[in-house]
Amino acid sequence: MTTNEKLYLFWRKTKNNAMLLFSLACLLIAVTPLVLIFSYTLIQGFSALNIDFFIQMPKPVGETGGGMANALVGTGILIGLGALFGLPVGIMAGIYLAEYGDNPLAATVRFLADVLSGIPSIVVGVVAYIIVVLPMKHFSALAGGVALAILMIPTVTRTTEEMIRLVPQSYREAGLAIGIPRWKTTLRIILPTALKGITTGILLAIARAAGETAPLLFTALGNRFWSTAIDQPIGSLTVFIYDYSKAPFEDWIRQAWGAAFMLITLIFLLSVIFRIVTRSRYEEH
Amino acid sequence: MRSIDVAPNSERKVMDVSSGAPTPSGQTALPAKMVAKNVDAFFGKTQALRSVSLEVAANRVLAIIGPSGCGKSTFLRCLNRMHEVAGGTMKGTVLLDGESIMDIDAVNLRRRVGMVFQKPNPFPTMSIFDNVAAGLRFNGHHNHKLLAEVVERCLRQAALWDEVKDSLGKSGMSISGGQQQRLCIARTLAVNPEVVLMDEPASALDPLSTAKIEELIYELKANYTIAIVTHNMQQAARVSDMTAFFYLGELIEIGETKRIFTTPDKRQTEDYITGRFG
């Protein structure tokens, strides 16, 4: 090897290592905020957690202690309503786009779904305010559910479409070739095959909806009292965090941290549960 | 209808090239189960088949051979209207027992004319049992006793029962490729078709599994009419009674397998089966 070749080899290896270091550094920069947020919330929120926090109602202003049982249940109801309205629509729309979506209508819907998923959530809140709150003449859990559903639909639609498209054509043909009608082939063979991916999409949609505050402010409004009625205003973790974190009381701010910690944990648990429930009976080994 | 009187010479599995005079006529005396008349098939503007006319005799095995892209798979898929599933269009007439397949509802047609694909494709979310039962179950049969009977009968017919009878609850994907293909055959048989179309059913399998599939095809023709597309000429010679040679979207020649492989009428056929084909 001549000196020139050695020099070249050295230079090439240096470039290679430099590239590796650079991407590693970027990775660290990207992960740092995530770790900071997670650990800070954990540290701050953990001290607020005790049994009372889960089962007690908020105390009147001036008293310390109390909990956020109403907000916890409220978030559950709001997500439930959102999923109830949003998931069937999103999944069926996704099926349409994937299985029958070779036309201008589908192309338009696909484009609009992409646009919709980028719309600021406060705008969606205004829409829900107009179509639900104004006719009902008061804020309600229902309105909050509708707002969250609208937020969920585009994500669920597009993920469902993508996941169904990934199912090989051969399964579709296998179903049709033994005389199973198309709709049954789609629902009983294709959909179960794509379920794992669709679940991930659903989860993302729910996680996003669970973390929304803006669209709930003028739909579900928030409620300091116990309520499970869907035609009444209802509390939620996010609005609880919003209200408590700007309060001048030390104890409330501590509780806001607690609620934030709860919210993260909730989403984490949801994703674990979803994964277990939808795990294929025949996991590939 | 389903005559089971098998001519002695078709009893033989491996074609005996040295014996027997070629039969003069290419057509068979048996009643035709399916008839294709002037079938043209298109993918968009590309024409894949040009005026193909042939008959598939009842309770016989028809082998379709030809180089890649000659339209043999497309023709097979025209017979149960799977061609239109892939977005193709078809002209001409295909008759099943004298009735045009375009007058038969596609779903009903495919229950009568089943299909086995090149790559084994058991439903991945279902057990072995559920795979075989799928065709019946999704058409409203839920009596477990009946389903269990059908599953056992079809797995036996597909020569798979002894290998999987203790693991019917396991995933259809957990067995070997050859077993998967026999599972797919059992799944096809479960809806009790009259015709079974096979699109290169053994091309993804090892020689041992291939031999099993071929044996199976030979046994199935007692009860079913079979059309099989194959790249493997020895396979065509071993399993079929009739052979059709396709080239560039046209049917060049059809006749008794023995004659096609010994004294074909057309030069192109001879070139292809002797491997001189460019």
Coordinates of C-alpha atoms in Angstrom, one line a residue:
Chain A
M1 CA 0.0 0.0 0.0
T2 CA 1.4 3.3 -1.0
T3 CA 1.4 6.3 1.4
N4 CA -1.3 7.9 -0.8
E5 CA -3.6 4.9 -0.5
K6 CA -3.1 4.8 3.3
L7 CA -3.9 8.4 3.6
Y8 CA -7.0 7.9 1.5
L9 CA -8.1 5.0 3.6
F10 CA -7.6 7.0 6.8
W11 CA -9.6 9.9 5.4
R12 CA -12.4 7.7 4.3
K13 CA -12.6 6.0 7.8
T14 CA -12.5 9.4 9.5
K15 CA -15.5 10.6 7.4
N16 CA -17.4 7.5 8.2
N17 CA -16.8 8.0 12.0
A18 CA -17.6 11.7 11.8
M19 CA -21.0 10.8 10.1
L20 CA -21.7 8.3 12.8
L21 CA -20.9 10.7 15.6
F22 CA -23.0 13.4 14.0
S23 CA -26.1 11.3 13.7
L24 CA -25.6 10.1 17.3
A25 CA -25.4 13.6 18.5
C26 CA -28.6 14.5 16.7
L27 CA -30.3 11.5 18.2
L28 CA -29.3 12.7 21.7
I29 CA -30.6 16.2 21.0
A30 CA -33.9 14.7 19.8
V31 CA -34.3 12.4 22.8
T32 CA -33.3 14.9 25.5
P33 CA -36.5 16.9 25.7
L34 CA -38.5 13.7 25.8
V35 CA -36.5 12.4 28.7
L36 CA -36.5 15.7 30.5
I37 CA -40.3 16.1 30.2
F38 CA -40.9 12.6 31.3
S39 CA -38.5 12.6 34.3
Y40 CA -39.5 16.1 35.4
T41 CA -43.2 15.3 35.3
L42 CA -42.5 12.1 37.2
I43 CA -40.5 13.9 39.9
Q44 CA -42.9 16.7 40.3
G45 CA -46.1 14.7 39.9
F46 CA -45.2 11.7 41.9
S47 CA -45.3 13.6 45.2
A48 CA -48.9 14.7 44.5
L49 CA -50.1 11.1 44.1
N50 CA -51.9 9.5 46.9
I51 CA -55.1 7.6 47.4
D52 CA -57.1 10.8 47.9
F53 CA -55.9 12.2 44.6
F54 CA -57.7 9.4 42.8
I55 CA -60.8 9.0 44.8
Q56 CA -61.5 12.5 46.2
M57 CA -63.2 15.5 44.5
P58 CA -61.5 18.8 44.2
K59 CA -61.6 20.8 47.5
P60 CA -63.1 24.3 47.5
V61 CA -60.7 27.1 46.9
G62 CA -58.5 27.7 49.9
E63 CA -58.5 24.2 51.3
T64 CA -55.6 21.9 50.6
G65 CA -55.8 18.3 49.6
G66 CA -58.6 16.8 47.6
G67 CA -58.3 15.0 44.3
M68 CA -59.3 14.8 40.7
A69 CA -61.6 11.7 40.6
N70 CA -64.1 13.7 38.5
A71 CA -61.4 14.7 35.9
L72 CA -60.1 11.1 35.7
V73 CA -63.6 9.7 35.0
G74 CA -64.4 12.7 32.8
T75 CA -61.4 12.0 30.6
G76 CA -62.4 8.4 30.4
I77 CA -65.9 9.3 29.3
L78 CA -64.7 11.9 26.8
I79 CA -62.3 9.4 25.2
G80 CA -65.0 6.7 25.2
L81 CA -67.4 9.0 23.4
G82 CA -64.8 10.2 21.0
A83 CA -63.8 6.6 20.2
L84 CA -67.5 5.5 19.9
F85 CA -68.1 8.2 17.3
G86 CA -64.7 8.4 15.7
L87 CA -63.4 4.9 15.4
P88 CA -66.3 3.3 13.4
V89 CA -66.3 6.2 11.0
G90 CA -62.5 6.3 10.7
I91 CA -62.1 2.5 10.2
M92 CA -64.9 2.2 7.7
A93 CA -63.6 5.2 5.8
G94 CA -60.1 3.6 5.8
I95 CA -61.6 0.4 4.5
Y96 CA -63.3 2.3 1.7
L97 CA -60.1 4.1 0.7
A98 CA -58.1 0.9 0.7
E99 CA -60.5 -1.4 -1.0
Y100 CA -62.6 0.8 -3.2
G101 CA -60.5 3.9 -3.3
D102 CA -59.5 4.0 -6.9
N103 CA -61.6 7.1 -7.8
P104 CA -61.6 10.9 -7.6
L105 CA -63.9 10.9 -4.6
A106 CA -61.4 8.8 -2.6
A107 CA -58.5 10.9 -3.8
T108 CA -60.3 13.9 -2.5
V109 CA -61.2 12.3 0.9
R110 CA -57.6 11.1 1.2
F111 CA -56.3 14.6 0.7
L112 CA -58.8 16.2 3.0
A113 CA -58.0 13.7 5.7
D114 CA -54.4 14.6 5.5
V115 CA -55.3 18.3 5.8
L116 CA -57.7 17.7 8.6
S117 CA -55.1 15.9 10.6
G118 CA -52.9 19.0 10.5
I119 CA -55.7 21.4 11.5
P120 CA -55.2 23.1 14.9
S121 CA -57.3 21.4 17.4
I122 CA -58.9 24.6 18.6
V123 CA -60.5 25.0 15.2
V124 CA -62.1 21.5 15.7
G125 CA -63.3 22.7 19.1
V126 CA -65.0 25.7 17.4
V127 CA -66.7 23.3 14.9
A128 CA -68.0 21.1 17.7
Y129 CA -69.2 24.2 19.5
I130 CA -71.2 25.3 16.5
I131 CA -72.7 21.9 15.7
V132 CA -73.3 20.6 19.2
V133 CA -73.1 23.2 21.9
L134 CA -75.1 25.9 20.1
P135 CA -78.1 23.7 19.3
M136 CA -78.1 22.2 22.8
K137 CA -77.6 25.6 24.3
H138 CA -75.1 24.4 26.9
F139 CA -71.7 22.8 27.2
S140 CA -71.7 19.0 27.4
A141 CA -69.6 15.8 27.5
L142 CA -71.3 15.0 24.2
A143 CA -69.8 18.1 22.5
G144 CA -66.4 17.2 23.9
G145 CA -66.8 13.7 22.5
V146 CA -67.7 14.9 19.1
A147 CA -64.7 17.3 19.1
L148 CA -62.3 14.4 20.0
A149 CA -64.0 12.2 17.4
I150 CA -63.3 14.7 14.7
L151 CA -59.7 14.8 15.8
M152 CA -59.4 11.0 15.7
I153 CA -61.0 10.3 12.4
P154 CA -58.3 11.4 10.0
T155 CA -55.5 9.5 11.8
V156 CA -57.6 6.4 12.1
T157 CA -58.8 6.6 8.5
R158 CA -55.3 7.0 7.0
T159 CA -53.7 4.3 9.2
T160 CA -56.5 1.9 8.5
E161 CA -56.0 2.5 4.8
E162 CA -52.3 2.1 4.9
M163 CA -52.5 -1.1 7.0
I164 CA -55.1 -2.7 4.8
R165 CA -53.1 -1.9 1.7
L166 CA -50.2 -3.8 3.3
V167 CA -52.2 -7.0 3.4
P168 CA -51.1 -9.1 0.4
Q169 CA -53.5 -9.3 -2.5
S170 CA -53.2 -13.1 -2.2
Y171 CA -55.4 -13.2 1.0
R172 CA -58.0 -11.2 -0.7
E173 CA -58.0 -13.6 -3.7
A174 CA -58.0 -16.6 -1.4
G175 CA -61.1 -15.4 0.3
L176 CA -62.9 -14.6 -3.0
A177 CA -61.8 -17.8 -4.6
I178 CA -63.7 -19.9 -2.1
G179 CA -66.8 -18.0 -2.6
I180 CA -66.7 -15.6 0.3
P181 CA -68.5 -12.4 -0.7
R182 CA -66.2 -9.3 -1.0
W183 CA -67.5 -7.5 2.1
K184 CA -67.1 -10.6 4.3
T185 CA -63.6 -11.1 2.9
T186 CA -62.8 -7.6 3.9
L187 CA -64.3 -7.7 7.3
R188 CA -63.4 -11.2 8.4
I189 CA -60.1 -11.9 6.6
I190 CA -58.4 -8.6 5.6
L191 CA -59.3 -6.6 8.6
P192 CA -58.1 -9.1 11.2
T193 CA -54.9 -9.5 9.3
A194 CA -54.3 -5.7 9.4
L195 CA -55.6 -5.4 13.0
K196 CA -52.2 -4.9 14.6
G197 CA -51.3 -2.0 12.5
I198 CA -54.7 -0.4 12.7
T199 CA -54.5 -0.7 16.5
T200 CA -51.4 1.3 16.5
G201 CA -53.2 4.0 14.6
I202 CA -56.2 3.9 16.9
L203 CA -53.8 4.2 19.8
L204 CA -52.1 7.2 18.4
A205 CA -55.5 8.8 17.7
I206 CA -56.7 8.1 21.3
A207 CA -53.4 9.3 22.8
R208 CA -53.6 12.5 20.9
A209 CA -57.3 13.0 21.8
A210 CA -56.6 12.3 25.4
G211 CA -54.0 15.1 25.5
E212 CA -56.2 17.7 23.9
T213 CA -57.2 20.7 26.0
A214 CA -58.2 23.4 23.5
P215 CA -61.2 21.7 21.9
L216 CA -62.5 20.8 25.3
L217 CA -62.5 24.3 26.7
F218 CA -65.6 25.3 24.8
T219 CA -67.2 22.0 24.4
A220 CA -67.0 19.9 27.5
L221 CA -66.0 23.0 29.4
G222 CA -64.8 21.3 32.6
N223 CA -66.6 20.6 35.8
R224 CA -65.4 20.8 39.4
F225 CA -68.2 18.5 40.5
W226 CA -68.9 14.8 40.0
S227 CA -70.8 14.3 36.7
T228 CA -71.2 11.4 34.4
A229 CA -74.1 12.8 32.4
I230 CA -73.2 13.2 28.8
D231 CA -75.5 16.1 28.3
Q232 CA -73.7 18.1 31.1
P233 CA -70.3 19.8 31.2
I234 CA -67.7 17.4 32.4
G235 CA -64.2 17.6 33.8
S236 CA -61.1 16.2 32.2
L237 CA -57.5 15.8 33.1
T238 CA -56.2 18.2 30.6
V239 CA -58.6 21.0 31.6
F240 CA -57.8 20.2 35.2
I241 CA -54.1 20.7 34.4
Y242 CA -54.9 23.9 32.6
D243 CA -57.0 25.3 35.4
Y244 CA -54.7 24.2 38.3
S245 CA -51.4 25.1 36.7
K246 CA -52.3 28.8 36.4
A247 CA -53.7 28.9 39.9
P248 CA -51.8 30.9 42.6
F249 CA -51.8 28.1 45.1
E250 CA -48.8 25.9 45.7
D251 CA -51.0 22.9 46.3
W252 CA -52.9 23.2 43.1
I253 CA -49.8 23.5 41.0
R254 CA -48.6 20.3 42.7
Q255 CA -51.8 18.6 41.8
A256 CA -51.5 19.8 38.2
W257 CA -48.2 18.0 38.0
G258 CA -49.9 15.0 39.5
A259 CA -52.6 15.1 36.8
A260 CA -50.0 15.5 34.1
F261 CA -48.2 12.4 35.4
M262 CA -51.5 10.6 35.5
L263 CA -52.2 11.5 31.9
I264 CA -48.9 10.2 30.7
T265 CA -49.3 7.0 32.7
L266 CA -52.8 6.6 31.3
I267 CA -51.6 6.8 27.7
F268 CA -48.8 4.4 28.5
L269 CA -51.2 1.9 30.1
L270 CA -53.6 2.2 27.2
S271 CA -50.9 1.3 24.7
V272 CA -49.8 -1.7 26.8
I273 CA -53.4 -3.0 27.1
F274 CA -54.2 -2.4 23.4
R275 CA -51.1 -4.4 22.4
I276 CA -52.0 -7.3 24.7
V277 CA -55.6 -7.4 23.7
T278 CA -55.0 -7.3 19.9
R279 CA -51.9 -9.5 20.0
S280 CA -52.5 -12.2 17.3
R281 CA -53.4 -15.6 18.7
Y282 CA -50.6 -16.9 16.5
E283 CA -47.7 -14.6 17.2
E284 CA -44.8 -15.4 14.8
H285 CA -41.9 -16.8 16.8
Chain B
M1 CA -72.6 -35.8 -14.5
R2 CA -69.6 -36.9 -12.6
S3 CA -68.6 -40.0 -14.4
I4 CA -65.9 -42.0 -12.7
D5 CA -65.1 -44.4 -15.4
V6 CA -61.5 -43.8 -16.0
A7 CA -59.9 -45.0 -19.2
P8 CA -57.1 -47.5 -18.5
N9 CA -54.4 -45.4 -20.1
S10 CA -55.1 -42.4 -17.9
E11 CA -54.6 -44.7 -14.9
R12 CA -50.9 -44.6 -15.6
K13 CA -49.2 -41.8 -13.6
V14 CA -46.1 -41.4 -15.6
M15 CA -46.4 -41.0 -19.3
D16 CA -45.0 -43.8 -21.2
V17 CA -43.5 -42.1 -24.2
S18 CA -42.5 -45.3 -26.1
S19 CA -45.8 -47.0 -26.3
G20 CA -49.1 -46.3 -28.0
A21 CA -50.1 -44.7 -31.2
P22 CA -51.1 -41.0 -30.9
T23 CA -54.8 -40.5 -31.0
P24 CA -55.8 -38.6 -34.1
S25 CA -58.3 -36.3 -32.5
G26 CA -57.3 -33.6 -30.0
Q27 CA -60.8 -33.5 -28.5
T28 CA -62.1 -35.8 -25.9
A29 CA -65.2 -37.9 -25.9
L30 CA -66.1 -37.0 -22.4
P31 CA -68.7 -34.3 -21.7
A32 CA -67.1 -30.8 -21.4
K33 CA -67.4 -29.4 -17.9
M34 CA -66.3 -25.9 -19.0
V35 CA -66.1 -24.5 -22.5
A36 CA -64.3 -21.4 -23.5
K37 CA -65.2 -19.7 -26.8
N38 CA -63.2 -17.0 -28.3
V39 CA -62.0 -15.6 -25.0
D40 CA -60.0 -12.4 -25.2
A41 CA -58.6 -11.0 -22.0
F42 CA -57.3 -7.5 -21.3
F43 CA -55.4 -5.6 -18.7
G44 CA -56.3 -2.0 -19.6
K45 CA -55.3 -1.8 -23.2
T46 CA -52.9 -4.7 -23.1
Q47 CA -54.3 -7.8 -24.6
A48 CA -53.3 -10.9 -22.6
L49 CA -55.4 -13.5 -24.4
R50 CA -56.4 -13.7 -28.1
S51 CA -59.5 -15.7 -29.0
V52 CA -58.8 -18.8 -26.9
S53 CA -61.3 -21.6 -27.4
L54 CA -61.0 -24.9 -25.6
E55 CA -62.9 -27.4 -23.5
V56 CA -62.2 -28.8 -20.1
A57 CA -63.5 -32.3 -19.9
A58 CA -65.4 -33.5 -16.8
N59 CA -63.4 -35.5 -14.3
R60 CA -60.2 -35.0 -16.2
V61 CA -57.1 -33.0 -15.6
L62 CA -56.2 -30.3 -18.1
A63 CA -52.7 -29.0 -17.9
I64 CA -51.9 -25.6 -19.4
I65 CA -48.3 -25.1 -20.3
G66 CA -46.4 -22.3 -22.0
P67 CA -43.6 -19.8 -21.4
S68 CA -43.9 -17.0 -18.9
G69 CA -46.3 -14.3 -19.9
C70 CA -48.1 -16.5 -22.4
G71 CA -51.5 -15.9 -20.7
K72 CA -52.0 -19.3 -19.1
S73 CA -52.6 -17.9 -15.6
T74 CA -54.8 -15.2 -17.1
F75 CA -56.9 -17.9 -18.9
L76 CA -57.2 -19.9 -15.7
R77 CA -58.4 -16.8 -13.8
C78 CA -61.0 -16.1 -16.5
L79 CA -62.6 -19.4 -15.7
N80 CA -63.7 -18.3 -12.3
R81 CA -63.8 -14.6 -12.9
M82 CA -60.8 -13.8 -10.7
H83 CA -59.4 -12.0 -13.7
E84 CA -61.8 -9.1 -13.0
V85 CA -60.7 -9.0 -9.4
A86 CA -57.2 -8.0 -10.6
G87 CA -58.8 -5.2 -12.7
G88 CA -58.9 -7.0 -16.0
T89 CA -61.6 -7.3 -18.6
M90 CA -62.7 -10.2 -20.6
K91 CA -64.6 -10.8 -23.9
G92 CA -66.0 -14.0 -25.3
T93 CA -67.9 -16.8 -23.7
V94 CA -67.1 -19.2 -20.9
L95 CA -69.6 -21.9 -20.1
L96 CA -70.0 -24.0 -17.0
D97 CA -72.3 -26.9 -17.6
G98 CA -73.6 -25.0 -20.6
E99 CA -74.4 -21.8 -18.7
S100 CA -72.4 -18.6 -19.3
I101 CA -70.3 -17.7 -16.2
M102 CA -71.2 -14.1 -16.7
D103 CA -74.9 -15.1 -15.9
I104 CA -73.8 -16.7 -12.7
D105 CA -73.2 -14.5 -9.7
A106 CA -69.4 -14.3 -9.2
V107 CA -69.6 -15.5 -5.6
N108 CA -71.7 -18.5 -6.5
L109 CA -69.5 -19.2 -9.5
R110 CA -66.4 -19.3 -7.3
R111 CA -68.0 -21.8 -4.9
R112 CA -68.4 -24.1 -7.9
V113 CA -65.1 -23.3 -9.5
G114 CA -62.5 -23.2 -6.8
M115 CA -58.9 -22.0 -7.1
V116 CA -55.5 -22.9 -5.6
F117 CA -52.8 -20.3 -6.0
Q118 CA -49.1 -20.5 -6.7
K119 CA -48.0 -19.4 -3.3
P120 CA -49.6 -21.1 -0.3
N121 CA -51.8 -18.5 1.3
P122 CA -53.6 -19.8 4.4
F123 CA -55.4 -17.1 6.3
P124 CA -52.7 -15.9 8.8
T125 CA -55.1 -15.1 11.6
M126 CA -56.8 -18.5 11.5
S127 CA -56.1 -21.9 12.8
I128 CA -55.8 -25.0 10.5
F129 CA -59.3 -25.9 11.4
D130 CA -60.7 -22.4 10.8
N131 CA -58.9 -22.1 7.5
V132 CA -60.7 -25.2 6.1
A133 CA -63.9 -24.2 7.7
A134 CA -63.7 -20.6 6.5
G135 CA -65.6 -21.1 3.2
L136 CA -68.6 -22.7 5.0
R137 CA -68.5 -20.6 8.1
F138 CA -68.5 -17.3 6.3
N139 CA -71.5 -18.5 4.3
G140 CA -73.6 -19.1 7.3
H141 CA -72.8 -22.7 8.4
H142 CA -72.1 -22.7 12.1
N143 CA -73.0 -26.2 13.1
H144 CA -69.8 -27.3 14.7
K145 CA -70.4 -31.0 14.1
L146 CA -71.0 -30.4 10.4
L147 CA -67.9 -28.2 10.2
A148 CA -65.8 -30.8 12.0
E149 CA -66.9 -33.5 9.6
V150 CA -66.2 -31.4 6.5
V151 CA -62.8 -30.3 7.9
E152 CA -61.8 -33.9 8.5
R153 CA -63.1 -35.1 5.1
C154 CA -61.3 -32.3 3.2
L155 CA -58.0 -32.7 5.1
R156 CA -58.1 -36.4 4.4
Q157 CA -58.8 -35.7 0.7
A158 CA -55.9 -33.3 0.7
A159 CA -53.7 -36.0 2.3
L160 CA -53.0 -33.7 5.2
W161 CA -55.2 -35.2 8.0
D162 CA -52.7 -37.6 9.5
E163 CA -50.1 -34.8 9.8
V164 CA -52.2 -32.2 11.4
K165 CA -55.1 -34.0 13.2
D166 CA -53.5 -33.3 16.6
S167 CA -52.8 -29.7 15.9
L168 CA -56.0 -28.4 14.3
G169 CA -55.9 -25.4 16.6
K170 CA -52.5 -24.3 15.6
S171 CA -51.9 -21.5 13.1
G172 CA -52.3 -22.2 9.5
M173 CA -48.9 -20.5 9.0
S174 CA -47.1 -22.8 11.5
I175 CA -46.9 -25.8 9.1
S176 CA -44.4 -26.3 6.3
G177 CA -44.9 -24.8 2.8
G178 CA -46.0 -28.1 1.3
Q179 CA -48.5 -28.7 4.1
Q180 CA -49.8 -25.1 3.7
Q181 CA -50.5 -25.7 0.1
R182 CA -52.3 -28.9 0.9
L183 CA -54.2 -26.9 3.5
C184 CA -55.2 -24.5 0.8
I185 CA -56.4 -27.3 -1.4
A186 CA -58.5 -28.7 1.6
R187 CA -59.9 -25.2 2.1
T188 CA -60.9 -25.1 -1.6
L189 CA -62.5 -28.5 -1.4
A190 CA -64.5 -27.6 1.7
V191 CA -67.0 -25.5 -0.3
N192 CA -67.6 -28.6 -2.5
P193 CA -66.6 -27.2 -5.9
E194 CA -67.1 -28.9 -9.2
V195 CA -64.0 -27.6 -10.8
V196 CA -60.7 -26.9 -9.2
L197 CA -58.3 -24.5 -10.9
M198 CA -54.6 -24.7 -9.8
D199 CA -52.2 -22.0 -10.7
E200 CA -48.7 -23.5 -10.5
P201 CA -49.6 -25.1 -7.2
A202 CA -46.2 -26.8 -6.7
S203 CA -43.9 -24.2 -8.0
A204 CA -43.0 -22.9 -4.6
L205 CA -42.5 -26.4 -3.1
D206 CA -39.7 -28.9 -2.7
P207 CA -39.7 -32.1 -4.8
L208 CA -41.2 -34.2 -2.0
S209 CA -44.1 -31.9 -1.4
T210 CA -44.5 -31.6 -5.2
A211 CA -44.8 -35.3 -5.5
K212 CA -47.5 -35.3 -2.8
I213 CA -49.5 -32.6 -4.6
E214 CA -49.3 -34.4 -7.9
E215 CA -50.5 -37.6 -6.3
L216 CA -53.3 -35.6 -4.8
I217 CA -54.3 -34.1 -8.1
Y218 CA -54.4 -37.6 -9.6
E219 CA -56.8 -38.7 -6.9
L220 CA -59.0 -35.7 -6.9
K221 CA -60.0 -36.1 -10.5
A222 CA -62.4 -38.9 -9.6
N223 CA -64.6 -36.3 -8.0
Y224 CA -63.5 -33.0 -9.5
T225 CA -62.7 -31.5 -12.8
I226 CA -59.2 -30.0 -12.7
A227 CA -57.3 -27.4 -14.7
I228 CA -53.7 -26.9 -13.7
V229 CA -51.2 -24.3 -14.9
T230 CA -47.7 -25.5 -14.7
H231 CA -44.2 -24.4 -15.8
N232 CA -43.0 -27.9 -15.3
M233 CA -43.5 -30.1 -18.3
Q234 CA -42.7 -33.3 -16.5
Q235 CA -45.5 -32.4 -14.1
A236 CA -47.9 -31.8 -16.9
A237 CA -47.0 -35.1 -18.4
R238 CA -47.4 -36.9 -15.1
V239 CA -50.7 -35.5 -13.9
S240 CA -52.8 -34.5 -16.8
D241 CA -55.0 -36.2 -19.3
M242 CA -55.2 -33.3 -21.7
T243 CA -52.6 -30.6 -22.3
A244 CA -53.0 -27.2 -23.8
F245 CA -50.0 -25.1 -25.0
F246 CA -50.3 -21.4 -24.9
Y247 CA -47.9 -18.9 -26.5
L248 CA -48.1 -15.1 -26.7
G249 CA -51.7 -15.1 -25.5
E250 CA -52.9 -17.7 -28.0
L251 CA -53.8 -21.3 -27.7
I252 CA -51.4 -23.0 -30.1
E253 CA -52.5 -26.6 -29.5
I254 CA -54.6 -28.8 -27.2
G255 CA -54.8 -32.5 -27.2
E256 CA -54.3 -35.6 -25.2
T257 CA -51.2 -35.2 -23.1
K258 CA -49.5 -38.3 -24.5
R259 CA -50.0 -37.0 -28.0
I260 CA -48.9 -33.5 -27.2
F261 CA -45.7 -34.8 -25.7
T262 CA -44.9 -37.3 -28.4
T263 CA -46.3 -36.0 -31.7
P264 CA -47.5 -32.5 -31.4
D265 CA -49.1 -31.0 -34.5
K266 CA -47.5 -27.6 -34.3
R267 CA -43.8 -26.8 -34.6
Q268 CA -44.0 -24.3 -31.8
T269 CA -45.3 -26.9 -29.4
E270 CA -42.6 -29.3 -30.3
D271 CA -39.9 -26.6 -29.9
Y272 CA -41.2 -25.7 -26.5
I273 CA -41.5 -29.2 -25.1
T274 CA -38.2 -30.2 -26.4
G275 CA -36.6 -27.1 -24.9
R276 CA -35.5 -25.6 -28.2
F277 CA -37.7 -22.6 -27.5
G278 CA -36.1 -19.2 -28.0

